[in-house]
CSV table of C-alpha atoms in Angstrom, one decimal:
chain,number,residue,atom,x,y,z
A,1118,MET,CA,3.1,52.2,67.3
A,1119,THR,CA,0.7,55.1,66.7
A,1120,GLY,CA,2.5,55.9,63.4
A,1121,TRP,CA,5.5,54.6,61.6
A,1122,LYS,CA,6.5,57.9,60.3
A,1123,THR,CA,6.3,59.7,63.6
A,1124,ILE,CA,9.9,59.9,64.9
A,1125,LEU,CA,10.4,59.7,68.6
A,1126,PRO,CA,12.7,62.3,70.1
A,1127,TYR,CA,16.3,61.2,69.7
A,1128,ASN,CA,19.3,62.4,71.8
A,1129,HIS,CA,21.9,62.7,69.1
A,1130,ALA,CA,24.5,63.6,71.7
A,1131,LYS,CA,24.7,60.0,72.7
A,1132,THR,CA,26.4,59.4,69.4
A,1133,GLY,CA,29.3,61.6,70.4
A,1134,PHE,CA,28.3,64.4,67.9
A,1135,PRO,CA,25.9,66.8,69.7
A,1136,LEU,CA,23.7,68.8,67.3
A,1137,THR,CA,24.4,72.5,67.7
A,1138,GLY,CA,23.8,75.6,65.7
A,1139,LYS,CA,22.3,74.9,62.3
A,1140,HIS,CA,22.9,71.2,62.8
A,1141,ARG,CA,19.8,71.2,65.1
A,1142,SER,CA,17.5,72.1,62.3
A,1143,ALA,CA,19.1,70.0,59.6
A,1144,ASN,CA,17.2,67.1,58.1
A,1145,CYS,CA,18.5,63.7,59.1
A,1146,MET,CA,19.0,62.7,55.5
A,1147,GLY,CA,21.1,65.8,55.1
A,1148,CYS,CA,23.9,63.9,56.8
A,1149,HIS,CA,22.6,60.3,56.7
A,1150,SER,CA,21.9,60.1,53.0
A,1151,GLY,CA,21.0,56.6,51.8
A,1152,GLN,CA,20.0,55.6,55.3
A,1153,ARG,CA,23.6,55.4,56.4
A,1154,TRP,CA,23.5,55.6,60.1
A,1155,GLN,CA,27.0,54.4,61.1
A,1156,GLY,CA,30.6,55.0,60.1
A,1157,LEU,CA,30.0,58.7,59.2
A,1158,SER,CA,32.8,61.1,59.7
A,1159,GLN,CA,32.4,63.7,62.5
A,1160,GLN,CA,34.8,66.1,60.7
A,1161,CYS,CA,33.2,69.2,59.1
A,1162,ILE,CA,34.9,68.3,55.8
A,1163,GLY,CA,33.0,65.0,55.7
A,1164,CYS,CA,29.8,66.9,54.8
A,1165,HIS,CA,31.1,70.3,53.8
A,1166,ALA,CA,33.9,69.5,51.3
A,1167,ARG,CA,31.9,71.2,48.6
A,1168,ASP,CA,31.6,74.3,50.7
A,1169,ASP,CA,35.4,74.6,51.3
A,1170,VAL,CA,36.4,77.7,49.4
A,1171,HIS,CA,39.9,77.0,50.4
A,1172,LYS,CA,40.0,73.9,48.3
A,1173,GLY,CA,41.7,72.0,51.0
A,1174,SER,CA,44.5,74.5,51.4
A,1175,ARG,CA,43.6,75.1,55.0
A,1176,GLY,CA,43.3,71.5,55.9
A,1177,THR,CA,40.3,69.6,57.1
A,1178,ASN,CA,39.8,71.0,60.5
A,1179,CYS,CA,37.2,73.6,59.5
A,1180,SER,CA,36.1,74.2,63.1
A,1181,THR,CA,39.3,76.1,63.7
A,1182,CYS,CA,37.7,79.0,61.9
A,1183,HIS,CA,34.1,78.1,61.3
A,1184,ASN,CA,31.3,77.2,63.7
A,1185,PRO,CA,27.9,75.4,63.3
A,1186,ALA,CA,26.0,78.6,63.9
A,1187,ASP,CA,27.0,80.2,60.6
A,1188,TRP,CA,29.4,78.8,58.0
A,1189,LYS,CA,30.4,82.2,56.8
A,1190,SER,CA,31.1,83.6,60.2
A,1191,ALA,CA,34.7,82.7,60.7
A,1192,SER,CA,36.3,82.8,64.1
A,1193,PHE,CA,39.9,82.1,63.3
A,1194,ASN,CA,42.3,83.9,65.6
A,1195,HIS,CA,45.3,84.8,63.5
A,1196,ASN,CA,47.2,86.2,66.4
A,1197,ARG,CA,46.8,83.2,68.6
A,1198,ASP,CA,46.8,80.4,66.1
A,1199,THR,CA,49.7,81.5,63.9
A,1200,SER,CA,53.1,83.0,64.4
A,1201,PHE,CA,52.1,86.2,62.5
A,1202,PRO,CA,49.9,88.4,64.6
A,1203,LEU,CA,47.7,90.8,62.6
A,1204,LEU,CA,48.7,94.2,63.8
A,1205,GLY,CA,47.9,97.7,62.4
A,1206,GLN,CA,46.5,97.7,59.0
A,1207,HIS,CA,47.1,93.9,58.7
A,1208,ALA,CA,44.1,93.4,61.1
A,1209,GLY,CA,41.7,94.9,58.6
A,1210,THR,CA,43.1,93.3,55.5
A,1211,ALA,CA,41.1,90.6,53.8
A,1212,CYS,CA,42.5,87.1,53.9
A,1213,ALA,CA,42.9,87.2,50.1
A,1214,GLY,CA,45.2,90.2,50.5
A,1215,CYS,CA,47.9,87.8,51.7
A,1216,HIS,CA,46.6,84.4,50.9
A,1217,GLY,CA,45.5,85.2,47.4
A,1218,ALA,CA,42.2,84.6,45.6
A,1219,ASN,CA,40.4,81.5,47.0
A,1220,ASN,CA,43.2,81.4,49.6
A,1221,ALA,CA,45.5,79.8,47.2
A,1222,ILE,CA,48.6,80.8,49.2
A,1223,ARG,CA,48.4,78.6,52.3
A,1224,LYS,CA,51.5,79.9,54.0
A,1225,PRO,CA,52.5,83.4,52.7
A,1226,GLN,CA,56.0,84.6,53.5
A,1227,LYS,CA,56.2,86.6,56.8
A,1228,THR,CA,58.7,89.2,55.5
A,1229,CYS,CA,57.4,92.6,54.7
A,1230,ILE,CA,59.2,92.7,51.3
A,1231,THR,CA,57.3,89.7,50.1
A,1232,CYS,CA,54.0,91.6,49.9
A,1233,HIS,CA,55.4,95.2,49.9
A,1234,ALA,CA,58.2,95.1,47.3
A,1235,LYS,CA,56.2,97.5,45.1
A,1236,ASP,CA,55.9,99.9,48.0
A,1237,ASP,CA,59.7,100.0,48.6
A,1238,ALA,CA,60.7,103.6,47.7
A,1239,HIS,CA,64.4,102.6,48.4
A,1240,LYS,CA,64.4,100.1,45.6
A,1241,GLY,CA,66.1,97.5,47.7
A,1242,GLU,CA,69.0,99.8,48.7
A,1243,ARG,CA,68.0,99.6,52.4
A,1244,GLY,CA,67.7,95.8,52.4
A,1245,THR,CA,64.6,93.7,53.0
A,1246,ALA,CA,64.2,94.2,56.8
A,1247,CYS,CA,61.4,96.8,56.3
A,1248,ALA,CA,60.3,96.4,59.9
A,1249,ASN,CA,63.5,98.1,61.1
A,1250,CYS,CA,61.9,101.4,60.1
A,1251,HIS,CA,58.3,100.9,59.1
A,1252,THR,CA,55.3,99.7,61.2
A,1253,PRO,CA,52.1,97.8,60.3
A,1254,ARG,CA,50.1,100.8,61.4
A,1255,ASN,CA,51.1,103.0,58.5
A,1256,TRP,CA,53.7,102.3,55.8
A,1257,LYS,CA,54.7,106.0,56.0
A,1258,ASP,CA,55.0,106.0,59.7
A,1259,VAL,CA,58.7,105.4,60.1
A,1260,LYS,CA,60.0,104.3,63.5
A,1261,PHE,CA,63.7,104.0,62.5
A,1262,ASP,CA,65.9,105.2,65.4
A,1263,HIS,CA,68.8,106.8,63.7
A,1264,THR,CA,70.6,107.3,67.0
A,1265,LYS,CA,70.5,103.6,68.0
A,1266,GLU,CA,70.7,102.0,64.6
A,1267,THR,CA,73.6,104.0,63.2
A,1268,ARG,CA,76.9,105.6,64.3
A,1269,PHE,CA,75.4,109.1,63.6
A,1270,PRO,CA,72.9,110.3,66.3
A,1271,LEU,CA,70.5,112.8,64.9
A,1272,LEU,CA,70.9,115.8,67.3
A,1273,GLY,CA,69.9,119.4,67.2
A,1274,ALA,CA,68.7,120.5,63.7
A,1275,HIS,CA,69.6,117.1,62.3
A,1276,ALA,CA,66.7,115.6,64.2
A,1277,ALA,CA,64.2,117.6,62.1
A,1278,ALA,CA,66.0,117.2,58.8
A,1279,SER,CA,64.3,115.1,56.2
A,1280,CYS,CA,65.9,111.8,55.1
A,1281,ALA,CA,66.3,113.2,51.6
A,1282,SER,CA,68.4,116.1,52.8
A,1283,CYS,CA,71.3,113.7,53.6
A,1284,HIS,CA,70.4,110.6,51.6
A,1285,GLY,CA,69.3,112.4,48.4
A,1286,ALA,CA,65.9,112.8,46.9
A,1287,ASP,CA,65.8,109.2,45.6
A,1288,ARG,CA,67.7,107.8,48.7
A,1289,SER,CA,70.6,107.2,46.3
A,1290,ILE,CA,73.2,108.1,49.0
A,1291,LYS,CA,73.2,105.0,51.2
A,1292,LYS,CA,75.9,106.1,53.6
A,1293,PRO,CA,76.3,109.9,53.7
A,1294,PRO,CA,79.5,111.3,55.1
A,1295,MET,CA,79.5,111.8,58.9
A,1296,THR,CA,81.8,114.8,58.9
A,1297,CYS,CA,80.3,118.3,59.0
A,1298,ILE,CA,82.3,119.4,55.9
A,1299,GLY,CA,80.9,116.4,54.0
A,1300,CYS,CA,77.5,118.0,53.9
A,1301,HIS,CA,78.1,121.6,54.8
A,1302,GLN,CA,81.0,122.6,52.6
A,1303,LYS,CA,78.9,125.2,50.8
A,1304,ASP,CA,78.0,126.7,54.2
A,1305,ASP,CA,81.7,127.2,55.1
A,1306,SER,CA,82.1,130.9,55.1
A,1307,HIS,CA,85.8,130.4,56.0
A,1308,LYS,CA,86.4,128.8,52.6
A,1309,GLY,CA,88.5,126.1,54.1
A,1310,ARG,CA,90.9,128.5,55.9
A,1311,ASN,CA,90.0,127.2,59.3
A,1312,GLY,CA,90.2,123.5,58.4
A,1313,THR,CA,87.5,120.9,58.3
A,1314,ASP,CA,86.9,120.3,62.0
A,1315,CYS,CA,83.7,122.4,62.0
A,1316,GLU,CA,82.5,121.0,65.3
A,1317,LYS,CA,85.3,122.8,67.1
A,1318,CYS,CA,83.4,126.0,66.7
A,1319,HIS,CA,79.9,125.2,65.4
A,1320,ASN,CA,77.2,122.9,66.9
A,1321,ASN,CA,74.3,121.0,65.5
A,1322,LYS,CA,71.7,123.3,67.0
A,1323,ASP,CA,72.4,126.3,64.9
A,1324,TRP,CA,75.2,126.7,62.4
A,1325,LYS,CA,75.7,130.4,63.3
A,1326,ASN,CA,75.9,129.7,67.0
A,1327,THR,CA,79.6,129.2,67.6
A,1328,GLU,CA,81.1,127.8,70.8
A,1329,PHE,CA,84.8,127.8,70.1
A,1330,ASP,CA,86.7,129.2,73.1
A,1331,HIS,CA,90.0,130.5,71.6
A,1332,ASP,CA,91.3,131.3,75.1
A,1333,LYS,CA,90.9,127.7,76.4
A,1334,MET,CA,91.4,125.6,73.3
A,1335,THR,CA,94.6,127.3,71.9
A,1336,ASN,CA,97.8,128.7,73.4
A,1337,PHE,CA,96.9,132.2,72.1
A,1338,PRO,CA,94.1,133.9,74.3
A,1339,LEU,CA,92.3,136.6,72.4
A,1340,GLN,CA,92.6,139.9,74.3
A,1341,GLY,CA,92.0,143.5,73.5
A,1342,ALA,CA,91.6,144.2,69.8
A,1343,HIS,CA,92.2,140.5,69.0
A,1344,LYS,CA,88.7,139.7,70.4
A,1345,VAL,CA,86.8,141.5,67.7
A,1346,ALA,CA,89.2,140.5,64.8
A,1347,LEU,CA,87.8,138.2,62.1
A,1348,CYS,CA,89.1,134.7,62.0
A,1349,GLU,CA,90.5,135.1,58.5
A,1350,ALA,CA,92.4,138.1,59.6
A,1351,CYS,CA,94.9,135.7,61.2
A,1352,HIS,CA,94.0,132.3,59.7
A,1353,LYS,CA,95.1,132.7,56.1
A,1354,GLN,CA,95.5,129.0,55.6
A,1355,PRO,CA,93.5,126.0,57.0
A,1356,THR,CA,94.7,125.2,60.5
A,1357,GLU,CA,96.0,121.7,59.4
A,1358,VAL,CA,98.1,123.4,56.8
A,1359,GLU,CA,99.5,126.3,58.7
A,1360,LEU,CA,98.8,127.8,62.1
A,1361,PRO,CA,99.1,131.6,62.5
A,1362,PRO,CA,102.2,132.9,64.3
A,1363,VAL,CA,101.8,133.7,68.0
A,1364,ALA,CA,104.5,136.4,68.0
A,1365,CYS,CA,103.4,139.9,67.4
A,1366,VAL,CA,105.8,140.5,64.6
A,1367,GLY,CA,104.3,137.5,62.8
A,1368,CYS,CA,101.3,139.6,61.9
A,1369,HIS,CA,102.4,143.1,62.7
A,1370,ALA,CA,105.7,143.4,60.9
A,1371,ASP,CA,104.3,146.2,58.7
A,1372,ASP,CA,103.2,148.1,61.8
A,1373,ASP,CA,106.7,148.2,63.3
A,1374,ALA,CA,107.6,151.9,63.3
A,1375,HIS,CA,111.1,150.9,64.5
A,1376,SER,CA,111.9,149.0,61.3
A,1377,LYS,CA,112.9,145.9,63.3
A,1378,ARG,CA,115.8,147.7,65.0
A,1379,LEU,CA,114.3,146.9,68.4
A,1380,GLY,CA,113.9,143.2,67.8
A,1381,ASP,CA,110.7,141.2,67.7
A,1382,LYS,CA,109.6,141.4,71.4
A,1383,CYS,CA,106.8,143.9,70.6
A,1384,ASP,CA,104.9,142.9,73.8
A,1385,SER,CA,107.7,144.4,75.9
A,1386,CYS,CA,106.2,147.8,75.2
A,1387,HIS,CA,102.9,147.4,73.4
A,1388,ASN,CA,99.7,145.7,74.4
A,1389,ALA,CA,96.8,144.0,72.6
A,1390,VAL,CA,94.2,146.7,73.4
A,1391,ALA,CA,95.7,149.2,71.0
A,1392,TRP,CA,99.0,149.3,69.3
A,1393,LYS,CA,99.7,153.0,70.3
A,1394,ASP,CA,97.7,152.9,73.6
A,1395,LYS,CA,99.5,152.8,76.9
A,1396,VAL,CA,102.9,151.9,75.7
A,1397,LEU,CA,104.8,150.4,78.6
A,1398,PHE,CA,108.6,150.4,78.8
A,1399,ASP,CA,110.6,150.5,82.0
A,1400,HIS,CA,113.5,152.7,81.0
A,1401,ASP,CA,115.0,152.1,84.4
A,1402,LEU,CA,116.0,148.6,83.2
A,1403,THR,CA,118.3,150.1,80.7
A,1404,ARG,CA,121.7,151.6,81.2
A,1405,PHE,CA,120.1,155.0,81.5
A,1406,PRO,CA,117.4,155.2,84.2
A,1407,LEU,CA,115.1,158.2,83.8
A,1408,THR,CA,115.4,160.4,86.8
A,1409,GLY,CA,114.9,164.1,87.6
A,1410,LYS,CA,113.9,166.1,84.6
A,1411,HIS,CA,114.4,163.1,82.3
A,1412,ALA,CA,111.4,161.3,83.8
A,1413,PRO,CA,108.5,163.3,82.3
A,1414,LEU,CA,110.0,163.6,78.9
A,1415,THR,CA,108.3,161.9,76.0
A,1416,CYS,CA,110.1,159.2,74.1
A,1417,GLU,CA,110.4,161.3,71.0
A,1418,LYS,CA,112.2,164.0,72.9
A,1419,CYS,CA,115.3,161.9,72.8
A,1420,HIS,CA,114.4,159.3,70.2
A,1421,ALA,CA,113.2,161.4,67.4
A,1422,ASP,CA,113.4,158.8,64.7
A,1423,LYS,CA,111.6,156.1,66.7
A,1424,SER,CA,114.6,153.8,66.3
A,1425,PHE,CA,115.0,154.0,70.0
A,1426,GLN,CA,118.7,153.1,69.6
A,1427,SER,CA,121.0,154.6,72.1
A,1428,LYS,CA,122.8,157.8,71.1
A,1429,GLY,CA,125.0,157.4,74.1
A,1430,ILE,CA,124.4,157.7,77.8
A,1431,THR,CA,126.7,160.7,78.4
A,1432,CYS,CA,125.3,164.2,78.9
A,1433,GLN,CA,127.0,165.5,75.8
A,1434,SER,CA,125.2,162.9,73.7
A,1435,CYS,CA,122.1,165.1,73.8
A,1436,HIS,CA,123.3,168.4,75.5
A,1437,ILE,CA,125.7,170.7,73.5
A,1438,ASP,CA,128.2,172.4,75.8
A,1439,GLU,CA,127.2,176.0,75.1
A,1440,HIS,CA,128.3,177.5,78.4
A,1441,HIS,CA,131.8,176.2,78.8
A,1442,ALA,CA,132.3,176.3,75.0
A,1443,GLY,CA,134.8,173.4,75.3
A,1444,SER,CA,136.9,175.0,78.0
A,1445,LEU,CA,136.5,171.8,80.1
A,1446,GLY,CA,137.5,169.6,77.2
A,1447,ALA,CA,136.0,168.2,74.0
A,1448,ALA,CA,134.0,165.6,75.9
A,1449,PRO,CA,133.5,167.0,79.4
A,1450,ALA,CA,132.2,164.8,82.2
A,1451,CYS,CA,129.1,167.0,82.8
A,1452,ALA,CA,127.8,164.7,85.5
A,1453,LYS,CA,130.7,165.5,87.7
A,1454,CYS,CA,129.2,169.0,88.3
A,1455,HIS,CA,125.7,169.0,87.0
A,1456,ASN,CA,122.7,166.7,87.9
A,1457,VAL,CA,119.3,165.7,86.3
A,1458,ASN,CA,117.2,167.8,88.7
A,1459,ASN,CA,118.4,171.1,87.3
A,1460,TRP,CA,121.2,172.0,84.9
A,1461,LYS,CA,122.1,175.0,87.0
A,1462,LEU,CA,122.3,173.1,90.3
A,1463,TRP,CA,126.0,172.0,89.9
A,1464,SER,CA,128.1,170.9,92.8
A,1465,PHE,CA,131.7,170.2,91.7
A,1466,ASN,CA,134.2,170.1,94.6
A,1467,HIS,CA,137.5,171.2,93.1
A,1468,ASP,CA,139.3,170.6,96.3
A,1469,THR,CA,138.5,166.8,96.5
A,1470,GLU,CA,137.9,166.0,92.9
A,1471,THR,CA,141.3,167.4,91.7
A,1472,GLY,CA,144.8,167.8,93.0
A,1473,PHE,CA,144.5,171.6,93.1
A,1474,ALA,CA,142.5,173.0,96.1
A,1475,LEU,CA,140.9,176.4,95.4
A,1476,THR,CA,141.9,178.7,98.2
A,1477,GLY,CA,142.2,182.4,98.6
A,1478,LYS,CA,141.4,184.4,95.5
A,1479,HIS,CA,141.1,181.2,93.5
A,1480,LYS,CA,137.7,180.4,95.1
A,1481,GLY,CA,135.7,183.1,93.3
A,1482,LEU,CA,137.1,182.5,89.9
A,1483,ILE,CA,134.9,181.2,87.0
A,1484,CYS,CA,136.1,178.0,85.4
A,1485,SER,CA,137.1,179.6,82.2
A,1486,ALA,CA,139.6,181.9,84.1
A,1487,CYS,CA,141.9,178.9,84.3
A,1488,HIS,CA,140.5,176.4,81.9
A,1489,LYS,CA,141.1,177.6,78.4
A,1490,LYS,CA,139.1,176.3,75.4
A,1491,GLY,CA,140.5,173.3,73.7
A,1492,LYS,CA,142.6,172.1,76.5
A,1493,GLU,CA,141.7,169.1,78.5
A,1494,PRO,CA,141.5,169.9,82.3
A,1495,LYS,CA,143.6,166.9,83.2
A,1496,ASN,CA,146.4,168.4,81.2
A,1497,GLU,CA,146.3,171.7,83.1
A,1498,SER,CA,149.4,172.6,85.1
A,1499,SER,CA,149.1,173.3,88.8
A,1500,GLU,CA,152.2,175.5,88.8
A,1501,CYS,CA,151.5,179.2,89.6
A,1502,GLY,CA,153.8,180.5,86.9
A,1503,ASP,CA,151.9,178.8,84.2
A,1504,CYS,CA,148.9,181.1,84.9
A,1505,HIS,CA,150.7,184.1,86.5
A,1506,GLN,CA,153.7,184.5,84.2
A,1507,ARG,CA,152.9,188.1,83.4
A,1508,ASP,CA,152.5,188.8,87.1
A,1509,ASP,CA,156.1,187.6,87.8
A,1510,VAL,CA,158.1,190.7,88.7
A,1511,HIS,CA,161.1,188.4,89.0
A,1512,ASP,CA,160.9,187.6,85.3
A,1513,GLY,CA,161.3,183.9,86.2
A,1514,ASN,CA,164.6,184.4,88.1
A,1515,PHE,CA,163.1,182.5,91.1
A,1516,GLY,CA,161.5,179.7,89.2
A,1517,THR,CA,157.8,178.9,88.7
A,1518,ASN,CA,157.0,177.7,92.3
A,1519,CYS,CA,155.6,181.1,93.4
A,1520,ALA,CA,153.9,179.5,96.4
A,1521,ARG,CA,157.3,179.4,98.2
A,1522,CYS,CA,156.8,183.1,98.9
A,1523,HIS,CA,153.4,184.2,97.8
A,1524,THR,CA,149.9,183.2,99.0
A,1525,THR,CA,146.6,182.9,97.1
A,1526,ASP,CA,145.0,185.5,99.3
A,1527,ASN,CA,147.2,188.4,98.0
A,1528,PHE,CA,150.0,188.3,95.5
A,1529,THR,CA,151.9,191.0,97.4
A,1530,GLU,CA,151.8,189.1,100.7
A,1531,ILE,CA,155.2,187.5,101.3
A,1532,ILE,CA,155.5,184.4,103.5
A,1533,MET,CA,159.3,183.7,103.0
């Protein structure tokens, strides 16, 4: 009543629309134009449609992002209120970066390729699931786990290799070969002679660090001089084409001084340390054991031509009979008298070995006194007259059995 134009304090909250923020200082006619006091919309869009830069593309619930304190201060929580959390560089990207100018794109696609097709250095060859490798933090920050995502774990030096080293500079090789030789053929110093299973010897830590154990992984342990031999010295062809022979003669036929006359069991005498070093052969296992003065003789003493073929096992095979000069036969059985300890230590017992015991004056005679050159001893006569014909004063009138009257002690002694 004091004045018509003086407005009494009015509790606008009783209307169901409390005045907060900039609404508190707004003029009544700002909302109630034309003195319209009832039926007004309580939605933001009812008054702020002309302020909607989204042009209705975000709906009419402006309070989801905006607040009465300041129209331009948006409080929309993209992580909470959508199914696409803004992570990494997405968090600092302007809305228009995905939603376009004036937010024309209400619901952008959620796949990486939709926005980043122009950034795809693979040109679509790796598919559209960019998130398998890349992260929102940095497009070049790759998180692809080659070990889990492929059948080729990156181990050793492979872990530090660049993608381009296997997939090509332009990523043109989608599925590189998984065999060593597929990428490292130019590194094969064996030139294919040892096959293509490089991992049998080499490892992915260092190409030159080999781990192949020839002793355990093959049936031919490397011993002696074989240990330092080059692989290609034996492996002339790839292992899958041809395996080297395991017999000595397979590689050392040209070194056989015996010209194959002793067979191919080289390891019976030779060893892997050195071909000529410590040759072992047990001559006692042959038909001619080396005893006495034969034992210290060198092989060449009897086997001059290295054929090591037997010349014979009789004494006369090596020893010419210079003493008897053939008086004991063309092929005398030397061993009946002589032995290997000393040629002069002979011990023939004429009494037991023959049918003619040496008694009397016969005991002191030399062999050649009775055994004439060129006549076999077994053919010698035991009759007295055959040797003493010139001593027979009877001129053969009493026969040739002189022993009936005479003795071997003295020819003049008569026992008749």
